[in-house]
Amino acid sequence: NADQLADSPLRDKHVVVTAGGTREPIDPVRFLSNRSSGRQGAALAEAALKAGAQKVTLVNVNMEVPLPEGVEEVKVSSTLELEKALDELFDSLDVLIMCAAVSDYRPAVVSEEKLKKTASDTFSLELVKNPDLLAQLGARPREGKVLVGFAAETAGGQAGLDFAKRKIQAKQADLLVYNQVGNEQGFGDRPNQVQVINRQGEILGQAAGSKQLVAEKIIEIIINQSILKDA
Ligand code: CTP
Ligand code: CA
């Protein structure tokens, strides 16, 4: 209700959520991408608004679902475009939720002409590494900001959790949402199952169920970060 929203630790906070998956152009009609639909990110943006955030910016990275009402949209497609958008948003944001699936590599050369089929039976595409956006932001001074990463791992159980612990350290994020993905699990209109860990590797909470439910739990855990409460 209105009283609770006025008391929300997010009432004067700008929350930025990246959602969807990057597309790395190959030529004018082709790209490399991934299966992230943007549903979890859309649910997170909506949950942040419901929790009383002053402003929610949704960085729409080729999302396949509609954006929730009330968010500000910034539209990008490739990793390098996302890098620029985040660079522009960084100073003003208080919470960054890096839910978008960012391509680790992009084609070394983007052809200006549509590539033609050749006589060869094989074709190789040279890729170069993309910048790690979360790690770059994690390395910046960021007093009062909370950075939240996601880790989709196909490894389950302890192995998956160990990857997640290494990731949060490497990227210097404050929280990491660990999400086991499979052929179907975790993608599209399917329930999600996550654990949220902190830099120490402690599990702060877990949630299983709809992307809405998971989003609400993640926002609740973010709100409980002392850095937001004490401000
Ligand atoms: N991420 C990013 N920039 C990249 C790659 C990933 O900002 N170039 C972010 C993602 O948005 C996510 C987090 O880093 O919040 C973890 O992404 P993930 O792909 O799980 O981790 P990687 O470090 O890329 O490791 P790997 O793919 O080898 O598991
Ligand atoms: Ca990756």
Short mmCIF file of C-alpha atoms and ligand atoms in Angstrom, two decimals:
data_model
loop_
_atom_site.label_atom_id
_atom_site.label_comp_id
_atom_site.label_asym_id
_atom_site.label_seq_id
_atom_site.Cartn_x
_atom_site.Cartn_y
_atom_site.Cartn_z
CA ASN A 1 0.00 0.00 0.00
CA ALA A 2 0.95 3.68 -0.23
CA ASP A 3 2.42 3.86 3.31
CA GLN A 4 4.68 0.88 2.71
CA LEU A 5 5.84 2.34 -0.60
CA ALA A 6 6.70 5.67 1.07
CA ASP A 7 8.82 3.68 3.55
CA SER A 8 10.47 1.55 0.88
CA PRO A 9 14.28 1.51 0.96
CA LEU A 10 13.97 1.93 -2.82
CA ARG A 11 11.82 5.10 -2.62
CA ASP A 12 14.71 7.36 -3.69
CA LYS A 13 16.54 4.77 -5.76
CA HIS A 14 17.10 4.35 -9.48
CA VAL A 15 17.05 0.67 -10.42
CA VAL A 16 18.44 -0.41 -13.79
CA VAL A 17 17.66 -3.87 -15.14
CA THR A 18 19.17 -5.30 -18.32
CA ALA A 19 16.96 -7.91 -19.98
CA GLY A 20 17.09 -10.15 -23.03
CA GLY A 21 20.11 -11.30 -24.98
CA THR A 22 22.67 -9.51 -27.09
CA ARG A 23 22.85 -9.95 -30.86
CA GLU A 24 26.27 -9.78 -32.45
CA PRO A 25 26.02 -8.84 -36.12
CA ILE A 26 27.72 -11.02 -38.74
CA ASP A 27 26.42 -9.20 -41.81
CA PRO A 28 23.35 -7.03 -42.56
CA VAL A 29 20.94 -9.95 -42.19
CA ARG A 30 22.61 -12.31 -39.69
CA PHE A 31 23.65 -12.34 -36.07
CA LEU A 32 24.86 -14.56 -33.22
CA SER A 33 22.62 -14.66 -30.21
CA ASN A 34 21.25 -16.79 -27.37
CA ARG A 35 17.93 -18.00 -25.99
CA SER A 36 17.28 -15.36 -23.35
CA SER A 37 13.76 -13.92 -23.83
CA GLY A 38 13.90 -11.09 -21.31
CA ARG A 39 11.00 -12.48 -19.22
CA GLN A 40 12.99 -12.66 -15.98
CA GLY A 41 14.33 -9.13 -16.50
CA ALA A 42 10.84 -7.77 -17.23
CA ALA A 43 9.57 -9.44 -14.05
CA LEU A 44 12.45 -7.91 -12.06
CA ALA A 45 11.71 -4.41 -13.39
CA GLU A 46 8.05 -4.82 -12.49
CA ALA A 47 8.91 -6.14 -9.01
CA ALA A 48 11.25 -3.18 -8.42
CA LEU A 49 8.46 -0.74 -9.32
CA LYS A 50 6.00 -2.59 -7.08
CA ALA A 51 8.54 -2.45 -4.26
CA GLY A 52 8.51 1.34 -4.49
CA ALA A 53 11.59 2.21 -6.56
CA GLN A 54 11.63 5.86 -7.56
CA LYS A 55 12.67 5.05 -11.11
CA VAL A 56 13.21 1.80 -13.02
CA THR A 57 15.08 1.75 -16.30
CA LEU A 58 14.77 -1.40 -18.36
CA VAL A 59 17.60 -1.82 -20.83
CA ASN A 60 15.82 -3.75 -23.56
CA VAL A 61 18.32 -6.07 -25.23
CA ASN A 62 16.20 -7.63 -28.00
CA MET A 63 13.46 -8.61 -25.56
CA GLU A 64 10.76 -10.95 -26.85
CA VAL A 65 8.16 -9.90 -24.30
CA PRO A 66 6.34 -6.63 -23.63
CA LEU A 67 7.82 -4.16 -21.16
CA PRO A 68 5.94 -3.58 -17.91
CA GLU A 69 4.09 -0.29 -17.62
CA GLY A 70 5.92 2.50 -15.84
CA VAL A 71 9.52 1.61 -16.72
CA GLU A 72 11.83 3.81 -18.76
CA GLU A 73 13.15 1.97 -21.78
CA VAL A 74 16.63 2.10 -23.26
CA LYS A 75 16.92 -0.06 -26.36
CA VAL A 76 20.16 -1.70 -27.46
CA SER A 77 21.14 -4.77 -29.44
CA SER A 78 24.84 -5.69 -29.37
CA THR A 79 27.22 -6.02 -26.43
CA LEU A 80 29.11 -2.89 -27.47
CA GLU A 81 25.84 -0.92 -27.56
CA LEU A 82 24.94 -2.28 -24.13
CA GLU A 83 28.38 -1.23 -22.86
CA LYS A 84 27.74 2.35 -24.01
CA ALA A 85 24.22 2.45 -22.51
CA LEU A 86 25.48 1.21 -19.13
CA ASP A 87 28.33 3.67 -19.19
CA GLU A 88 25.78 6.48 -19.58
CA LEU A 89 23.49 5.11 -16.85
CA PHE A 90 26.16 4.19 -14.30
CA ASP A 91 26.46 7.50 -12.43
CA SER A 92 22.71 7.87 -11.88
CA LEU A 93 21.89 4.29 -10.89
CA ASP A 94 21.72 2.87 -7.37
CA VAL A 95 20.98 -0.76 -8.22
CA LEU A 96 22.09 -2.55 -11.39
CA ILE A 97 20.63 -5.96 -12.14
CA MET A 98 22.56 -7.57 -15.01
CA CYS A 99 19.95 -10.09 -16.06
CA ALA A 100 20.67 -9.87 -19.80
CA ALA A 101 22.60 -12.68 -21.43
CA VAL A 102 25.69 -11.01 -22.85
CA SER A 103 27.60 -12.68 -25.66
CA ASP A 104 31.13 -13.61 -24.62
CA TYR A 105 32.38 -13.20 -28.21
CA ARG A 106 31.43 -11.30 -31.36
CA PRO A 107 32.45 -11.72 -34.99
CA ALA A 108 35.87 -10.15 -35.55
CA VAL A 109 34.62 -8.54 -38.72
CA VAL A 110 31.09 -7.38 -39.52
CA SER A 111 30.59 -7.73 -43.25
CA GLU A 112 28.90 -4.77 -44.94
CA GLU A 113 27.57 -7.07 -47.64
CA LYS A 114 25.51 -10.17 -47.10
CA LEU A 115 27.96 -13.06 -47.00
CA LYS A 116 27.77 -15.40 -49.98
CA LYS A 117 27.85 -19.16 -49.80
CA THR A 118 31.13 -20.59 -51.13
CA ALA A 119 32.11 -23.88 -52.73
CA SER A 120 33.59 -25.14 -49.48
CA ASP A 121 31.63 -27.55 -47.27
CA THR A 122 32.82 -25.81 -44.13
CA PHE A 123 32.74 -22.25 -42.98
CA SER A 124 34.48 -20.64 -40.04
CA LEU A 125 33.76 -17.37 -38.40
CA GLU A 126 36.47 -15.70 -36.38
CA LEU A 127 35.25 -14.34 -33.04
CA VAL A 128 36.86 -11.87 -30.68
CA LYS A 129 36.17 -11.56 -26.99
CA ASN A 130 33.63 -9.01 -25.83
CA PRO A 131 34.37 -6.85 -22.79
CA ASP A 132 32.95 -8.27 -19.55
CA LEU A 133 30.54 -5.45 -18.77
CA LEU A 134 29.73 -6.46 -15.22
CA ALA A 135 33.41 -6.97 -14.35
CA GLN A 136 34.26 -3.55 -15.83
CA LEU A 137 31.57 -1.85 -13.75
CA GLY A 138 32.50 -3.93 -10.71
CA ALA A 139 36.05 -2.59 -10.92
CA ARG A 140 34.85 1.05 -10.78
CA PRO A 141 34.42 2.96 -7.53
CA ARG A 142 30.74 2.70 -6.64
CA GLU A 143 29.88 3.97 -3.20
CA GLY A 144 26.27 3.22 -2.36
CA LYS A 145 25.56 1.21 -5.50
CA VAL A 146 24.53 -2.43 -5.53
CA LEU A 147 25.61 -4.57 -8.49
CA VAL A 148 23.75 -7.80 -9.08
CA GLY A 149 24.96 -10.41 -11.56
CA PHE A 150 23.34 -13.52 -12.92
CA ALA A 151 25.01 -16.84 -13.59
CA ALA A 152 23.31 -19.36 -15.76
CA GLU A 153 25.09 -22.68 -15.34
CA THR A 154 24.28 -26.06 -16.84
CA ALA A 155 26.30 -27.70 -14.06
CA GLY A 156 23.99 -28.47 -11.16
CA GLY A 157 24.49 -28.85 -7.42
CA GLN A 158 27.78 -27.98 -5.76
CA ALA A 159 29.67 -27.66 -9.05
CA GLY A 160 27.28 -25.01 -10.33
CA LEU A 161 27.37 -23.19 -7.02
CA ASP A 162 31.19 -23.21 -7.07
CA PHE A 163 31.19 -21.62 -10.55
CA ALA A 164 28.80 -18.98 -9.22
CA LYS A 165 31.07 -18.24 -6.22
CA ARG A 166 34.05 -17.79 -8.51
CA LYS A 167 32.01 -15.52 -10.78
CA ILE A 168 30.88 -13.10 -8.08
CA GLN A 169 34.51 -12.75 -6.95
CA ALA A 170 35.86 -12.24 -10.46
CA LYS A 171 33.25 -9.60 -11.29
CA GLN A 172 33.31 -7.88 -7.88
CA ALA A 173 29.51 -7.88 -7.82
CA ASP A 174 27.60 -7.58 -4.53
CA LEU A 175 25.05 -10.29 -5.25
CA LEU A 176 24.86 -13.09 -7.76
CA VAL A 177 21.74 -14.92 -8.80
CA TYR A 178 22.66 -18.47 -9.64
CA ASN A 179 20.33 -20.14 -12.02
CA GLN A 180 20.62 -23.71 -13.25
CA VAL A 181 19.71 -23.89 -16.92
CA GLY A 182 19.15 -26.91 -19.13
CA ASN A 183 17.72 -27.63 -22.54
CA GLU A 184 14.37 -26.25 -21.47
CA GLN A 185 14.84 -25.22 -17.84
CA GLY A 186 15.16 -21.53 -17.22
CA PHE A 187 14.20 -20.35 -20.70
CA GLY A 188 11.03 -18.83 -22.05
CA ASP A 189 7.76 -19.16 -20.28
CA ARG A 190 8.97 -21.70 -17.74
CA PRO A 191 9.45 -21.62 -14.03
CA ASN A 192 12.83 -20.62 -12.79
CA GLN A 193 14.87 -21.80 -9.84
CA VAL A 194 17.54 -19.59 -8.33
CA GLN A 195 19.84 -19.11 -5.37
CA VAL A 196 21.20 -15.70 -4.43
CA ILE A 197 24.73 -15.54 -3.02
CA ASN A 198 26.86 -12.71 -1.66
CA ARG A 199 30.58 -12.03 -2.19
CA GLN A 200 31.41 -14.36 0.73
CA GLY A 201 29.60 -17.15 -1.09
CA GLU A 202 26.83 -17.35 1.48
CA ILE A 203 23.39 -18.28 0.18
CA LEU A 204 21.12 -15.38 1.16
CA GLY A 205 17.96 -16.91 -0.18
CA GLN A 206 16.45 -19.09 -2.83
CA ALA A 207 13.29 -19.15 -4.84
CA ALA A 208 11.59 -21.54 -7.20
CA GLY A 209 8.46 -20.87 -9.18
CA SER A 210 7.21 -18.34 -11.68
CA LYS A 211 9.55 -15.63 -12.91
CA GLN A 212 7.32 -13.13 -11.06
CA LEU A 213 7.78 -14.96 -7.77
CA VAL A 214 11.52 -15.34 -8.31
CA ALA A 215 11.77 -11.64 -9.19
CA GLU A 216 9.97 -10.58 -6.02
CA LYS A 217 12.30 -12.70 -3.91
CA ILE A 218 15.40 -11.27 -5.61
CA ILE A 219 14.16 -7.69 -5.08
CA GLU A 220 13.44 -8.50 -1.42
CA ILE A 221 17.03 -9.72 -0.96
CA ILE A 222 18.40 -6.61 -2.69
CA ILE A 223 16.30 -4.36 -0.42
CA ASN A 224 17.82 -6.08 2.61
CA GLN A 225 21.34 -5.05 1.59
CA SER A 226 22.58 -2.76 4.34
CA ILE A 227 24.09 -0.40 1.78
CA LEU A 228 20.54 0.54 0.69
CA LYS A 229 18.97 0.46 4.15
CA ASP A 230 21.48 2.72 5.89
CA ALA A 231 21.52 5.37 3.20
N1 CTP B 1 28.28 -10.53 -18.35
C1 CTP B 1 28.72 -9.29 -18.75
N2 CTP B 1 29.53 -9.17 -19.84
C2 CTP B 1 29.91 -10.25 -20.54
C3 CTP B 1 29.49 -11.54 -20.12
C4 CTP B 1 28.66 -11.64 -19.02
O1 CTP B 1 28.36 -8.29 -18.11
N3 CTP B 1 30.71 -10.10 -21.59
C5 CTP B 1 27.44 -10.63 -17.14
C6 CTP B 1 26.09 -11.27 -17.37
O2 CTP B 1 25.11 -10.30 -17.70
C7 CTP B 1 25.80 -11.91 -16.01
C8 CTP B 1 27.18 -12.27 -15.50
O3 CTP B 1 28.11 -11.45 -16.22
O4 CTP B 1 25.21 -11.00 -15.12
C9 CTP B 1 27.56 -13.70 -15.64
O5 CTP B 1 27.45 -14.10 -16.98
P1 CTP B 1 27.89 -15.58 -17.38
O6 CTP B 1 27.75 -15.75 -18.85
O7 CTP B 1 27.18 -16.55 -16.48
O8 CTP B 1 29.42 -15.57 -16.92
P2 CTP B 1 30.78 -15.46 -17.73
O9 CTP B 1 31.70 -14.65 -16.88
O10 CTP B 1 30.55 -14.98 -19.11
O11 CTP B 1 31.34 -16.94 -17.72
P3 CTP B 1 30.96 -18.23 -18.63
O12 CTP B 1 30.03 -17.78 -19.72
O13 CTP B 1 32.25 -18.73 -19.13
O14 CTP B 1 30.30 -19.20 -17.68
CA CA B 2 29.15 -15.91 -20.62
#
